[in-house]
CSV table of C-alpha atoms in Angstrom, one decimal:
chain,number,residue,atom,x,y,z
A,1,MET,CA,-5.6,140.3,82.1
A,2,SER,CA,-2.2,139.1,83.0
A,3,SER,CA,-0.8,139.3,86.5
A,4,THR,CA,2.2,138.8,88.7
A,5,THR,CA,2.9,138.9,92.5
A,6,LEU,CA,5.7,140.0,94.7
A,7,VAL,CA,5.5,139.1,98.4
A,8,LEU,CA,7.6,141.4,100.6
A,9,ARG,CA,8.5,141.1,104.3
A,10,ASN,CA,7.7,143.9,106.6
A,11,HIS,CA,11.4,145.1,106.7
A,12,LEU,CA,12.4,148.4,105.0
A,13,ASP,CA,15.4,146.5,103.5
A,14,ASP,CA,12.8,144.5,101.3
A,15,LEU,CA,12.0,147.7,99.4
A,16,ASP,CA,15.2,146.9,97.4
A,17,ARG,CA,13.3,143.9,96.1
A,18,LEU,CA,10.4,146.1,95.1
A,19,SER,CA,12.7,148.2,92.9
A,20,ASP,CA,14.1,145.1,91.2
A,21,TRP,CA,10.7,143.7,90.6
A,22,ILE,CA,9.5,147.0,89.1
A,23,VAL,CA,12.3,146.8,86.6
A,24,GLU,CA,11.4,143.2,85.7
A,25,VAL,CA,7.7,143.8,85.4
A,26,SER,CA,8.4,146.9,83.4
A,27,GLU,CA,10.4,144.9,80.9
A,28,GLN,CA,7.9,142.1,80.9
A,29,TYR,CA,4.9,144.3,80.1
A,30,SER,CA,6.8,147.0,78.2
A,31,PHE,CA,5.9,149.8,80.6
A,32,SER,CA,7.0,153.3,79.8
A,33,GLN,CA,9.7,154.9,82.1
A,34,LYS,CA,7.0,157.2,83.4
A,35,LEU,CA,4.8,154.3,84.3
A,36,SER,CA,7.5,152.5,86.1
A,37,PHE,CA,8.4,155.5,88.0
A,38,TYR,CA,4.8,156.0,89.1
A,39,LEU,CA,4.4,152.4,89.9
A,40,GLU,CA,7.4,152.1,92.1
A,41,LEU,CA,6.6,155.5,93.8
A,42,VAL,CA,3.0,154.5,94.7
A,43,ILE,CA,3.8,151.1,95.8
A,44,ALA,CA,6.9,152.2,97.9
A,45,GLU,CA,4.9,154.9,99.5
A,46,ALA,CA,2.0,152.4,100.6
A,47,VAL,CA,4.5,149.7,101.6
A,48,THR,CA,6.7,152.1,103.6
A,49,ASN,CA,3.7,153.2,105.4
A,50,ILE,CA,2.6,149.7,106.1
A,51,ILE,CA,6.1,148.6,107.4
A,52,GLN,CA,6.4,151.6,109.7
A,53,ASN,CA,2.8,151.8,111.2
A,54,ALA,CA,0.8,148.6,110.6
A,55,TYR,CA,2.3,146.4,113.3
A,56,LEU,CA,2.5,146.5,117.1
A,57,ASP,CA,4.6,143.3,117.4
A,58,GLN,CA,8.2,142.5,116.1
A,59,ASP,CA,7.1,139.4,114.2
A,60,GLU,CA,7.6,138.8,110.4
A,61,HIS,CA,4.7,139.8,108.3
A,62,THR,CA,4.2,139.4,104.5
A,63,ILE,CA,2.9,142.1,102.3
A,64,PRO,CA,1.7,140.4,99.0
A,65,ILE,CA,1.6,142.8,96.0
A,66,LEU,CA,-0.5,141.7,93.0
A,67,LEU,CA,0.0,143.6,89.8
A,68,SER,CA,-2.4,143.0,86.9
A,69,CYS,CA,-2.8,144.8,83.7
A,70,ASP,CA,-4.8,145.0,80.5
A,71,ASP,CA,-4.5,147.0,77.5
A,72,HIS,CA,-5.2,150.2,79.3
A,73,ARG,CA,-4.6,150.1,83.0
A,74,VAL,CA,-2.4,148.7,85.6
A,75,ARG,CA,-3.9,147.6,88.8
A,76,VAL,CA,-1.9,147.0,92.0
A,77,GLU,CA,-3.5,145.3,95.1
A,78,ILE,CA,-1.4,145.5,98.3
A,79,LYS,CA,-2.5,143.5,101.2
A,80,ASP,CA,-1.2,143.5,104.8
A,81,ASP,CA,-2.4,141.8,108.0
A,82,GLY,CA,-1.6,144.8,110.3
A,83,LEU,CA,-3.9,147.0,112.2
A,84,PRO,CA,-7.0,148.2,110.4
A,85,PHE,CA,-6.1,151.3,108.6
A,86,ASP,CA,-7.7,153.1,105.7
A,87,PRO,CA,-5.0,155.4,104.4
A,88,LEU,CA,-7.5,157.2,102.1
A,89,GLN,CA,-9.3,158.5,105.2
A,90,GLN,CA,-6.4,160.7,105.9
A,91,PRO,CA,-7.2,164.3,105.0
A,92,GLU,CA,-5.9,165.8,101.9
A,93,VAL,CA,-2.6,167.9,102.4
A,94,THR,CA,-2.8,171.5,102.3
A,95,PHE,CA,-0.3,173.1,100.1
A,96,PRO,CA,2.0,175.4,102.2
A,97,THR,CA,2.8,178.9,100.9
A,98,ARG,CA,5.9,179.3,103.0
A,99,LEU,CA,8.8,177.1,103.9
A,100,GLU,CA,8.1,177.6,107.6
A,101,GLU,CA,4.6,176.3,107.1
A,102,ALA,CA,5.7,173.1,105.2
A,103,ASP,CA,4.3,170.0,107.0
A,104,GLU,CA,5.5,166.8,105.4
A,105,GLY,CA,2.9,164.8,107.1
A,106,GLY,CA,0.6,162.9,104.7
A,107,LEU,CA,2.9,163.4,101.8
A,108,GLY,CA,3.1,159.7,100.8
A,109,ILE,CA,-0.8,159.3,100.8
A,110,HIS,CA,-1.0,162.5,98.7
A,111,LEU,CA,1.4,161.1,96.2
A,112,ILE,CA,-0.4,158.0,95.9
A,113,ARG,CA,-3.7,159.9,95.3
A,114,SER,CA,-2.1,162.1,92.8
A,115,TYR,CA,-0.3,159.4,90.7
A,116,THR,CA,-3.3,157.0,90.6
A,117,GLN,CA,-6.5,157.0,88.5
A,118,GLU,CA,-8.3,155.3,91.3
A,119,CYS,CA,-7.5,154.0,94.7
A,120,CYS,CA,-9.7,152.2,97.1
A,121,TYR,CA,-9.5,150.5,100.4
A,122,ARG,CA,-11.3,147.6,101.9
A,123,ARG,CA,-10.9,145.4,105.1
A,124,GLN,CA,-11.2,141.8,104.1
A,125,HIS,CA,-10.5,138.7,106.2
A,126,ASN,CA,-8.6,140.7,108.8
A,127,GLN,CA,-6.4,142.2,106.1
A,128,ASN,CA,-6.1,145.7,104.7
A,129,VAL,CA,-6.4,145.6,101.0
A,130,LEU,CA,-5.4,148.7,99.1
A,131,THR,CA,-6.1,148.7,95.4
A,132,LEU,CA,-4.4,151.2,93.2
A,133,THR,CA,-5.2,151.7,89.4
A,134,LEU,CA,-2.8,153.6,87.1
A,135,SER,CA,-3.3,154.4,83.5
A,136,LYS,CA,-0.9,152.6,81.3
A,137,GLU,CA,-0.2,155.7,79.4
A,138,PRO,CA,0.1,158.3,82.4
B,1,MET,CA,23.1,157.3,97.0
B,2,GLN,CA,26.1,159.7,96.7
B,3,PHE,CA,26.8,163.4,96.9
B,4,GLU,CA,29.8,165.5,96.4
B,5,THR,CA,30.3,169.1,97.6
B,6,SER,CA,32.0,172.0,96.2
B,7,LEU,CA,32.3,175.7,97.1
B,8,LEU,CA,32.5,177.9,94.2
B,9,SER,CA,34.7,181.0,94.1
B,10,ASP,CA,31.7,183.3,94.4
B,11,HIS,CA,30.8,181.6,97.9
B,12,ILE,CA,28.0,179.4,96.7
B,13,GLN,CA,27.9,175.8,97.7
B,14,VAL,CA,27.1,173.2,95.1
B,15,VAL,CA,25.9,169.8,96.4
B,16,LYS,CA,25.5,167.2,93.6
B,17,LEU,CA,23.4,164.2,94.4
B,18,ALA,CA,23.4,161.0,92.4
B,19,GLY,CA,21.1,158.0,92.9
B,20,ARG,CA,17.8,157.3,94.2
B,21,LEU,CA,16.2,159.4,96.9
B,22,ASP,CA,14.0,156.5,98.1
B,23,LEU,CA,14.0,155.2,101.6
B,24,LYS,CA,17.4,153.6,101.5
B,25,GLY,CA,19.1,156.3,99.5
B,26,THR,CA,17.7,159.1,101.6
B,27,ASN,CA,18.7,157.3,104.8
B,28,GLU,CA,22.3,156.8,103.6
B,29,ILE,CA,22.9,160.6,103.2
B,30,ASN,CA,20.3,162.4,105.2
B,31,ASP,CA,22.4,163.2,108.2
B,32,THR,CA,25.5,164.0,106.1
B,33,PHE,CA,23.5,166.1,103.6
B,34,SER,CA,21.7,168.1,106.4
B,35,PHE,CA,25.1,168.7,108.2
B,36,THR,CA,26.9,169.7,105.1
B,37,VAL,CA,24.0,171.9,103.8
B,38,GLY,CA,23.1,173.3,107.1
B,39,LEU,CA,26.6,174.3,108.4
B,40,GLU,CA,27.5,176.2,105.3
B,41,PRO,CA,26.5,179.7,105.7
B,42,ALA,CA,26.8,180.3,101.9
B,43,PRO,CA,23.7,179.6,99.7
B,44,THR,CA,23.4,176.0,98.4
B,45,ILE,CA,22.5,174.8,95.0
B,46,VAL,CA,21.5,171.1,95.0
B,47,ASP,CA,22.3,169.7,91.5
B,48,MET,CA,19.6,167.1,91.1
B,49,SER,CA,20.6,166.2,87.5
B,50,GLU,CA,21.6,162.6,88.5
B,51,VAL,CA,18.8,161.9,91.0
B,52,VAL,CA,16.7,159.3,89.1
B,53,PHE,CA,14.0,158.6,91.7
B,54,LEU,CA,12.4,160.7,94.4
B,55,ALA,CA,10.0,159.5,97.1
B,56,SER,CA,8.3,161.4,100.0
B,57,ILE,CA,11.2,160.6,102.3
B,58,GLY,CA,13.7,162.3,99.9
B,59,ILE,CA,11.4,165.3,99.4
B,60,ARG,CA,11.1,165.5,103.3
B,61,MET,CA,14.9,165.7,103.5
B,62,LEU,CA,15.2,168.4,100.9
B,63,ILE,CA,12.5,170.5,102.7
B,64,SER,CA,14.1,170.0,106.1
B,65,ALA,CA,17.3,171.2,104.7
B,66,ALA,CA,15.9,174.2,103.0
B,67,ARG,CA,14.0,175.1,106.1
B,68,ALA,CA,17.2,174.8,108.2
B,69,LYS,CA,19.1,177.0,105.7
B,70,ALA,CA,16.4,179.6,105.7
B,71,ASN,CA,16.4,179.8,109.5
B,72,ARG,CA,20.1,180.7,109.3
B,73,GLY,CA,19.3,183.5,107.0
B,74,SER,CA,20.6,181.6,103.9
B,75,LYS,CA,19.0,179.8,100.9
B,76,MET,CA,18.9,176.4,99.2
B,77,VAL,CA,17.7,176.1,95.7
B,78,LEU,CA,17.6,173.0,93.3
B,79,ALA,CA,18.9,172.7,89.8
B,80,ASN,CA,18.3,170.5,86.8
B,81,PRO,CA,16.0,167.8,88.2
B,82,VAL,CA,15.1,165.3,85.6
B,83,PRO,CA,11.4,165.6,84.5
B,84,LEU,CA,9.9,162.8,86.5
B,85,VAL,CA,11.7,164.1,89.6
B,86,LYS,CA,10.6,167.6,89.0
B,87,GLU,CA,7.1,166.4,88.6
B,88,ALA,CA,7.1,164.6,91.9
B,89,LEU,CA,8.2,167.9,93.6
B,90,THR,CA,5.4,169.9,91.8
B,91,THR,CA,2.9,167.1,92.8
B,92,ALA,CA,4.0,167.4,96.4
B,93,GLY,CA,3.4,171.2,96.2
B,94,PHE,CA,7.0,171.8,97.3
B,95,ASP,CA,8.2,173.3,94.0
B,96,ALA,CA,7.0,176.6,95.1
B,97,LEU,CA,8.9,176.5,98.3
B,98,ILE,CA,12.3,175.5,97.0
B,99,PRO,CA,13.2,177.6,93.9
B,100,THR,CA,14.2,175.3,91.1
B,101,PHE,CA,16.3,176.1,88.0
B,102,ASN,CA,17.0,174.3,84.8
B,103,THR,CA,20.8,174.5,85.3
B,104,VAL,CA,23.4,175.2,88.0
B,105,ASP,CA,24.4,178.3,86.0
B,106,GLU,CA,20.8,179.7,86.0
B,107,ALA,CA,20.7,178.9,89.9
B,108,LYS,CA,24.0,180.7,90.3
B,109,ALA,CA,22.9,183.8,88.4
B,110,ALA,CA,19.6,183.9,90.4
B,111,LEU,CA,21.4,183.6,93.7
B,112,LYS,CA,23.9,186.3,92.7
B,113,SER,CA,21.3,188.7,91.8
B,114,GLU,CA,19.5,188.5,95.2
């Protein structure tokens, strides 16, 4: 299994680096356009949530993202040292039937759940560790 | 992220978006998009043909604009999203809330027939 790592800072501007990295990784591992889209979407959703909600201070924090893949699956491990938070404990969204009922809360987590084969969370060494697994051929 | 607006002779507004509706792209246009769409009493077609990426924040922008439009007694629809963007809308469950058409012409025909 080969792997590569990107370390982001807890600044929303750093998400530009995520996009560039996904392009590089996709070329390196010959990911399909679909897989690239899925990967960027789930990682961006997770990282955005971390940047916006994980920290009480104004300090700089790092968010390491480890991507590894084998013949069939891509695994992404996202770590942060913010407040303990298991995003998978958030309730599933209820699909609204009318525009007035549309509640956009929880949409990011819903997209992560929908686009991954598997997602799991653990708290380890004062860090949140979110592991996302995607099929190489979604 | 860019957008351009045109008002067709049959009083339908077409807003064409181009780029990425990720966090950065959405933040760049959110206020202007909401203002442009919300203030126009005519129905709005959002041409999504050149939107290459859509995250939850972009979906929220679209929903918010559609809701504001509906509150004013008008309507916003989407046209021609690329497959992966369309899939994101469907996965989010919002494809049922904002009518989506394959082309701008189909969207126009549907709005005119209402």
